[in-house]
Amino acid sequence: MLTDSELIPEIRKGSEKAFRVAYDMHYKLMLGVGINITKDMDAAKEVVQEVFFQFWKNREKIKDGISIRNYLKRAVINRCINHIKYNARFTGDETLEQSHSSGITPDRQLETKELKAVIDEAMNKLPEKARIIFVLRRHEGLSLKEIAEKLEISPKTVENQITRALKLLKAEIEPFLKKMNQL
């Protein structure tokens, strides 16, 4: 079995054989990570394929000394979170359309869209670890223990990151809400 320090220079040179070895070594684990986060086999497969495609496409930029496993795992987690957020947007849009048909005023609808944009922007400003944990907790409904096991960290760290995320989100969203209340 080849090591990362042997595979990376070969992959960087364009060796499809070395890439295939890395793919075969890590595909099942990455798919498992994707399934755990998205809860959807097809979405997980799509995410993992895209991560491996980007890994190959950007192979010349891969640095020596990285752990291929950790690099791919981080990329899969980030893409899964983006996938969840993307799908949540559609759910939110459908809710807005339904609320429009149920008699909500255009002003209220605009405020809702603006608030959603403020929340999305605030989420993007969160530190990566806090954002991942927050999404897993709030969007996926995972318990603190499940998140801790999935990310291989302590439940206390999960709790601290959620508290941190909530404080940061509140600080970002509060000025918008105050402005809306003044109107």
Coordinates of N, CA and C in Angstrom, one line a residue:
M1 N 0.8 -1.2 0.0 CA 0.0 0.0 0.0 C 0.9 1.2 0.0
L2 N 0.6 2.2 -0.9 CA 1.4 3.4 -1.0 C 1.0 4.4 0.0
T3 N 1.9 5.2 0.5 CA 1.6 6.3 1.4 C 1.3 7.6 0.7
D4 N 0.7 8.5 1.4 CA 0.4 9.8 0.9 C 1.6 10.5 0.3
S5 N 2.7 10.4 1.0 CA 3.9 11.1 0.6 C 4.4 10.5 -0.7
E6 N 4.1 9.2 -1.0 CA 4.4 8.6 -2.3 C 3.4 8.9 -3.4
L7 N 2.1 9.0 -3.0 CA 1.1 9.2 -4.0 C 1.0 10.6 -4.5
I8 N 1.1 11.6 -3.6 CA 0.9 13.0 -3.9 C 1.8 13.5 -5.1
P9 N 3.1 13.2 -5.0 CA 4.0 13.7 -6.1 C 3.6 13.0 -7.5
E10 N 3.1 11.8 -7.4 CA 2.7 11.1 -8.6 C 1.4 11.7 -9.2
I11 N 0.5 11.9 -8.3 CA -0.8 12.5 -8.7 C -0.6 13.9 -9.3
R12 N 0.3 14.7 -8.6 CA 0.6 16.0 -9.1 C 1.2 16.0 -10.5
K13 N 2.0 14.9 -10.8 CA 2.5 14.8 -12.2 C 1.5 14.3 -13.2
G14 N 0.3 13.9 -12.7 CA -0.7 13.5 -13.6 C -0.9 12.0 -13.8
S15 N -0.3 11.2 -12.8 CA -0.4 9.8 -12.9 C -1.9 9.3 -12.5
E16 N -2.5 8.8 -13.5 CA -3.9 8.3 -13.3 C -3.9 7.1 -12.4
K17 N -2.8 6.3 -12.5 CA -2.7 5.1 -11.7 C -2.6 5.5 -10.2
A18 N -1.8 6.5 -9.9 CA -1.7 6.9 -8.5 C -3.0 7.5 -8.0
F19 N -3.7 8.3 -8.9 CA -5.0 8.8 -8.5 C -6.0 7.7 -8.2
R20 N -6.0 6.7 -9.1 CA -6.9 5.6 -8.9 C -6.6 4.8 -7.6
V21 N -5.4 4.7 -7.2 CA -5.0 4.1 -5.9 C -5.6 5.0 -4.8
A22 N -5.5 6.3 -4.8 CA -6.0 7.2 -3.8 C -7.6 7.0 -3.8
Y23 N -8.2 7.0 -5.0 CA -9.6 6.9 -5.1 C -10.1 5.6 -4.5
D24 N -9.5 4.5 -4.8 CA -9.9 3.2 -4.3 C -9.7 3.1 -2.8
M25 N -8.6 3.8 -2.3 CA -8.3 3.8 -0.8 C -9.4 4.6 0.0
H26 N -9.9 5.6 -0.6 CA -10.7 6.6 0.2 C -12.2 6.7 -0.2
Y27 N -12.6 6.1 -1.4 CA -13.9 6.3 -1.8 C -15.0 5.9 -0.8
K28 N -14.9 4.7 -0.3 CA -15.9 4.2 0.6 C -16.1 5.0 1.9
L29 N -15.0 5.4 2.4 CA -15.0 6.3 3.6 C -15.7 7.6 3.3
M30 N -15.3 8.2 2.1 CA -15.9 9.5 1.8 C -17.4 9.4 1.5
L31 N -17.8 8.3 0.9 CA -19.2 8.1 0.6 C -19.9 7.9 2.0
G32 N -19.3 7.2 2.9 CA -19.9 7.1 4.3 C -20.1 8.5 4.9
V33 N -19.1 9.3 4.8 CA -19.2 10.7 5.4 C -20.3 11.4 4.7
G34 N -20.4 11.3 3.4 CA -21.4 12.0 2.7 C -22.8 11.5 3.0
I35 N -23.0 10.2 3.2 CA -24.3 9.7 3.5 C -24.7 10.1 4.9
N36 N -23.7 10.1 5.9 CA -24.0 10.5 7.2 C -24.5 11.9 7.3
I37 N -24.0 12.8 6.5 CA -24.3 14.2 6.5 C -25.6 14.5 5.7
T38 N -25.7 14.0 4.5 CA -26.8 14.3 3.6 C -28.0 13.4 3.9
K39 N -27.8 12.2 4.4 CA -28.9 11.2 4.6 C -29.5 10.8 3.2
D40 N -28.7 10.9 2.2 CA -29.2 10.6 0.8 C -28.1 10.0 0.0
M41 N -28.2 8.8 -0.3 CA -27.2 8.0 -1.1 C -26.8 8.7 -2.4
D42 N -27.8 9.1 -3.2 CA -27.5 9.7 -4.5 C -26.8 11.0 -4.3
A43 N -27.3 11.9 -3.4 CA -26.6 13.1 -3.1 C -25.2 12.9 -2.7
A44 N -25.0 11.9 -1.8 CA -23.6 11.6 -1.3 C -22.7 11.2 -2.4
K45 N -23.2 10.3 -3.3 CA -22.4 9.9 -4.4 C -22.0 11.0 -5.3
E46 N -23.0 11.9 -5.5 CA -22.7 13.1 -6.4 C -21.6 14.0 -5.8
V47 N -21.8 14.2 -4.5 CA -20.8 15.1 -3.7 C -19.4 14.5 -3.8
V48 N -19.3 13.2 -3.5 CA -18.0 12.5 -3.5 C -17.4 12.5 -4.9
Q49 N -18.2 12.3 -5.9 CA -17.6 12.3 -7.3 C -17.1 13.7 -7.6
E50 N -17.8 14.7 -7.2 CA -17.4 16.1 -7.4 C -16.1 16.4 -6.7
V51 N -16.0 15.9 -5.5 CA -14.8 16.1 -4.7 C -13.6 15.5 -5.3
F52 N -13.7 14.2 -5.8 CA -12.6 13.6 -6.4 C -12.3 14.2 -7.8
F53 N -13.3 14.7 -8.5 CA -13.1 15.4 -9.7 C -12.3 16.7 -9.5
Q54 N -12.6 17.4 -8.5 CA -11.9 18.7 -8.1 C -10.5 18.3 -7.6
F55 N -10.4 17.2 -6.9 CA -9.0 16.8 -6.4 C -8.1 16.6 -7.6
W56 N -8.6 15.9 -8.6 CA -7.9 15.6 -9.8 C -7.6 16.9 -10.6
K57 N -8.6 17.7 -10.8 CA -8.5 18.9 -11.6 C -7.5 19.8 -11.0
N58 N -7.4 19.9 -9.7 CA -6.5 20.8 -9.0 C -5.2 20.1 -8.4
R59 N -4.9 18.9 -9.1 CA -3.8 18.1 -8.6 C -2.5 18.8 -8.5
E60 N -2.2 19.8 -9.4 CA -0.9 20.4 -9.4 C -0.7 21.3 -8.2
K61 N -1.9 21.7 -7.5 CA -1.8 22.6 -6.4 C -1.7 21.8 -5.0
I62 N -1.8 20.5 -5.1 CA -1.7 19.7 -3.9 C -0.3 19.8 -3.2
K63 N -0.4 20.1 -2.0 CA 0.9 20.3 -1.2 C 1.4 19.0 -0.7
D64 N 2.7 18.9 -0.6 CA 3.4 17.8 0.0 C 3.0 17.8 1.5
G65 N 3.0 16.6 2.1 CA 2.7 16.5 3.5 C 1.3 16.5 4.0
I66 N 0.4 16.7 3.0 CA -1.0 16.7 3.5 C -1.5 15.2 3.6
S67 N -2.5 15.1 4.4 CA -3.2 13.8 4.5 C -4.3 13.7 3.4
I68 N -4.2 12.9 2.5 CA -5.2 12.8 1.4 C -6.6 12.5 2.0
R69 N -6.6 11.6 3.0 CA -7.9 11.3 3.7 C -8.5 12.5 4.3
N70 N -7.7 13.2 5.1 CA -8.3 14.4 5.8 C -8.7 15.5 4.8
Y71 N -7.9 15.7 3.7 CA -8.2 16.7 2.7 C -9.5 16.3 2.1
L72 N -9.7 15.1 1.6 CA -10.9 14.7 1.0 C -12.1 14.7 2.0
K73 N -11.9 14.3 3.2 CA -13.0 14.3 4.2 C -13.5 15.8 4.4
R74 N -12.6 16.7 4.6 CA -13.0 18.1 4.8 C -13.7 18.6 3.5
A75 N -13.3 18.3 2.4 CA -13.9 18.7 1.1 C -15.3 18.1 1.0
V76 N -15.5 16.8 1.4 CA -16.8 16.2 1.4 C -17.7 16.9 2.4
I77 N -17.3 17.1 3.6 CA -18.1 17.8 4.6 C -18.6 19.1 4.1
N78 N -17.6 19.9 3.6 CA -18.0 21.3 3.1 C -19.0 21.2 1.9
R79 N -18.8 20.3 1.0 CA -19.7 20.2 -0.1 C -21.1 19.7 0.3
C80 N -21.1 18.8 1.3 CA -22.4 18.3 1.8 C -23.2 19.4 2.5
I81 N -22.5 20.2 3.3 CA -23.1 21.4 3.9 C -23.7 22.3 2.8
N82 N -22.9 22.6 1.8 CA -23.4 23.4 0.7 C -24.6 22.8 0.1
H83 N -24.6 21.5 -0.1 CA -25.7 20.8 -0.7 C -27.0 21.0 0.1
I84 N -26.8 20.8 1.5 CA -27.9 21.0 2.4 C -28.5 22.4 2.3
K85 N -27.6 23.4 2.4 CA -28.0 24.8 2.3 C -28.7 25.1 1.0
Y86 N -28.2 24.5 -0.1 CA -28.8 24.8 -1.4 C -30.2 24.2 -1.4
N87 N -30.4 23.0 -0.9 CA -31.7 22.4 -0.9 C -32.6 23.1 0.0
A88 N -32.1 23.6 1.1 CA -32.9 24.4 2.1 C -33.4 25.7 1.5
R89 N -32.7 26.2 0.6 CA -33.1 27.5 -0.1 C -34.4 27.2 -0.9
F90 N -34.4 26.0 -1.6 CA -35.6 25.7 -2.4 C -36.8 25.5 -1.5
T91 N -36.6 24.8 -0.3 CA -37.7 24.6 0.6 C -38.2 26.0 1.1
G92 N -37.2 26.9 1.4 CA -37.6 28.3 1.8 C -38.4 29.0 0.7
D93 N -38.0 28.9 -0.5 CA -38.7 29.5 -1.6 C -40.1 29.0 -1.8
E94 N -40.2 27.7 -1.6 CA -41.5 27.1 -1.7 C -42.4 27.6 -0.6
T95 N -41.9 27.7 0.6 CA -42.6 28.3 1.7 C -43.0 29.7 1.4
L96 N -42.1 30.5 0.9 CA -42.5 31.9 0.5 C -43.6 31.9 -0.5
E97 N -43.5 31.0 -1.5 CA -44.6 31.0 -2.5 C -45.9 30.6 -1.9
Q98 N -45.9 29.6 -1.0 CA -47.1 29.2 -0.3 C -47.7 30.3 0.5
S99 N -46.8 31.1 1.2 CA -47.3 32.1 2.1 C -47.8 33.3 1.3
H100 N -47.3 33.5 0.1 CA -47.8 34.5 -0.8 C -49.2 34.2 -1.2
S101 N -49.5 32.9 -1.5 CA -50.8 32.5 -1.9 C -51.8 32.5 -0.8
S102 N -51.2 32.5 0.5 CA -52.1 32.5 1.6 C -52.4 33.9 2.2
G103 N -52.0 34.9 1.5 CA -52.4 36.3 1.8 C -51.4 37.1 2.5
I104 N -50.1 36.7 2.5 CA -49.1 37.6 3.1 C -48.8 38.7 2.2
T105 N -48.6 39.9 2.7 CA -48.4 41.1 1.9 C -47.1 41.1 1.2
P106 N -47.0 41.8 0.1 CA -45.7 41.9 -0.6 C -44.6 42.4 0.3
D107 N -44.9 43.4 1.1 CA -43.9 44.0 2.0 C -43.4 42.9 3.0
R108 N -44.3 42.1 3.5 CA -43.9 41.0 4.5 C -43.0 40.0 3.7
Q109 N -43.4 39.7 2.5 CA -42.7 38.8 1.7 C -41.2 39.3 1.4
L110 N -41.1 40.6 1.1 CA -39.8 41.2 0.9 C -39.0 41.1 2.1
E111 N -39.6 41.4 3.3 CA -38.8 41.4 4.5 C -38.3 40.0 4.8
T112 N -39.1 39.0 4.5 CA -38.8 37.6 4.7 C -37.6 37.2 3.8
K113 N -37.6 37.7 2.6 CA -36.5 37.4 1.7 C -35.2 38.1 2.1
E114 N -35.4 39.4 2.6 CA -34.2 40.1 3.1 C -33.6 39.4 4.3
L115 N -34.5 39.0 5.2 CA -34.0 38.3 6.4 C -33.3 37.0 6.1
K116 N -33.8 36.3 5.1 CA -33.2 35.0 4.7 C -31.8 35.3 4.1
A117 N -31.7 36.4 3.4 CA -30.3 36.8 2.8 C -29.4 37.2 4.0
V118 N -29.9 37.9 5.0 CA -29.0 38.3 6.1 C -28.6 37.0 6.9
I119 N -29.5 36.1 7.1 CA -29.1 34.8 7.7 C -28.1 34.0 6.9
D120 N -28.3 33.9 5.6 CA -27.4 33.2 4.8 C -26.0 33.9 4.8
E121 N -26.0 35.2 4.8 CA -24.7 35.9 4.9 C -24.0 35.7 6.2
A122 N -24.8 35.7 7.3 CA -24.3 35.5 8.6 C -23.7 34.1 8.8
M123 N -24.4 33.1 8.2 CA -24.0 31.7 8.2 C -22.6 31.6 7.5
N124 N -22.5 32.3 6.4 CA -21.2 32.2 5.6 C -20.1 32.8 6.4
K125 N -20.4 33.7 7.3 CA -19.3 34.4 8.1 C -18.8 33.6 9.3
L126 N -19.6 32.6 9.6 CA -19.2 31.7 10.8 C -17.9 31.0 10.5
P127 N -17.1 30.8 11.6 CA -15.9 30.0 11.4 C -16.3 28.6 10.9
E128 N -15.5 28.0 10.1 CA -15.9 26.7 9.5 C -16.4 25.7 10.4
K129 N -15.6 25.5 11.5 CA -16.0 24.4 12.5 C -17.4 24.7 13.1
A130 N -17.6 25.9 13.5 CA -18.9 26.3 14.1 C -20.0 26.2 13.0
R131 N -19.8 26.5 11.8 CA -20.8 26.4 10.7 C -21.2 25.0 10.5
I132 N -20.2 24.1 10.4 CA -20.4 22.7 10.1 C -21.3 22.1 11.3
I133 N -20.9 22.4 12.5 CA -21.6 21.9 13.7 C -23.0 22.4 13.7
F134 N -23.2 23.7 13.5 CA -24.5 24.4 13.5 C -25.4 23.8 12.5
V135 N -24.9 23.6 11.3 CA -25.7 23.0 10.2 C -26.1 21.6 10.5
L136 N -25.2 20.8 11.1 CA -25.5 19.4 11.4 C -26.6 19.4 12.5
R137 N -26.5 20.3 13.5 CA -27.5 20.4 14.6 C -28.9 20.9 14.1
R138 N -28.9 22.1 13.5 CA -30.1 22.8 13.2 C -30.8 22.3 11.9
H139 N -30.0 22.0 10.9 CA -30.6 21.6 9.6 C -30.8 20.1 9.5
E140 N -29.9 19.3 10.1 CA -30.0 17.9 10.0 C -30.6 17.3 11.3
G141 N -30.7 18.0 12.4 CA -31.3 17.6 13.6 C -30.5 16.5 14.4
L142 N -29.2 16.5 14.1 CA -28.4 15.5 14.9 C -28.2 15.9 16.3
S143 N -28.0 15.0 17.2 CA -27.8 15.2 18.6 C -26.3 15.7 18.8
L144 N -26.1 16.2 20.0 CA -24.7 16.6 20.3 C -23.7 15.4 20.2
K145 N -24.2 14.3 20.7 CA -23.4 13.1 20.7 C -23.2 12.6 19.3
E146 N -24.2 12.6 18.4 CA -24.0 12.2 17.0 C -23.0 13.1 16.3
I147 N -23.1 14.4 16.5 CA -22.2 15.3 15.9 C -20.8 15.0 16.4
A148 N -20.6 14.8 17.7 CA -19.3 14.6 18.2 C -18.7 13.3 17.6
E149 N -19.5 12.3 17.5 CA -19.0 11.0 16.9 C -18.6 11.2 15.5
K150 N -19.5 11.9 14.7 CA -19.3 12.1 13.3 C -18.0 12.9 13.0
L151 N -17.8 13.9 13.8 CA -16.6 14.8 13.6 C -15.4 14.5 14.5
E152 N -15.6 13.4 15.3 CA -14.5 12.9 16.1 C -14.0 14.0 17.1
I153 N -14.9 14.6 17.8 CA -14.6 15.7 18.8 C -15.5 15.4 20.0
S154 N -15.3 16.1 21.1 CA -16.1 15.8 22.3 C -17.4 16.5 22.2
P155 N -18.4 16.0 22.9 CA -19.7 16.6 22.9 C -19.7 18.1 23.5
K156 N -18.8 18.3 24.4 CA -18.6 19.6 25.0 C -18.1 20.6 24.0
T157 N -17.2 20.2 23.1 CA -16.7 21.0 22.0 C -17.9 21.4 21.1
V158 N -18.8 20.4 20.8 CA -19.9 20.6 19.9 C -20.8 21.6 20.6
E159 N -21.1 21.5 21.9 CA -21.9 22.4 22.6 C -21.3 23.8 22.6
N160 N -20.0 23.9 22.8 CA -19.4 25.3 22.8 C -19.4 25.9 21.4
Q161 N -19.3 25.1 20.3 CA -19.3 25.6 19.0 C -20.7 26.1 18.6
I162 N -21.8 25.4 19.1 CA -23.1 25.8 18.8 C -23.4 27.1 19.5
T163 N -23.0 27.2 20.8 CA -23.1 28.5 21.5 C -22.4 29.6 20.8
R164 N -21.2 29.4 20.4 CA -20.5 30.4 19.6 C -21.2 30.8 18.4
A165 N -21.7 29.8 17.6 CA -22.4 30.1 16.4 C -23.7 30.9 16.6
L166 N -24.4 30.6 17.7 CA -25.6 31.3 18.0 C -25.3 32.8 18.4
K167 N -24.3 33.0 19.2 CA -23.9 34.4 19.5 C -23.5 35.2 18.3
L168 N -22.7 34.6 17.4 CA -22.3 35.3 16.2 C -23.4 35.6 15.3
L169 N -24.3 34.6 15.1 CA -25.5 34.8 14.3 C -26.4 35.9 14.9
K170 N -26.6 35.9 16.2 CA -27.4 36.9 16.8 C -26.8 38.3 16.6
A171 N -25.5 38.4 16.7 CA -24.9 39.7 16.5 C -25.0 40.2 15.1
E172 N -25.0 39.3 14.2 CA -25.2 39.7 12.7 C -26.6 40.0 12.4
I173 N -27.5 39.3 13.0 CA -29.0 39.4 12.6 C -29.7 40.5 13.3
E174 N -29.3 40.7 14.6 CA -30.0 41.7 15.4 C -30.1 43.1 14.8
P175 N -29.1 43.7 14.2 CA -29.2 45.0 13.6 C -30.3 45.1 12.6
F176 N -30.4 44.0 11.8 CA -31.4 44.0 10.7 C -32.8 43.9 11.4
L177 N -33.0 43.1 12.4 CA -34.3 43.0 13.1 C -34.7 44.3 13.8
K178 N -33.7 45.0 14.4 CA -34.0 46.3 15.0 C -34.4 47.3 13.9
K179 N -33.8 47.3 12.8 CA -34.1 48.2 11.7 C -35.5 47.9 11.2
M180 N -35.9 46.6 11.1 CA -37.2 46.3 10.6 C -38.3 46.7 11.6
N181 N -38.0 46.6 12.9 CA -39.0 47.0 13.9 C -39.2 48.5 14.0
Q182 N -38.2 49.3 13.5 CA -38.3 50.7 13.5 C -39.2 51.2 12.3
L183 N -39.3 50.4 11.3 CA -40.1 50.8 10.1 C -41.6 50.7 10.4

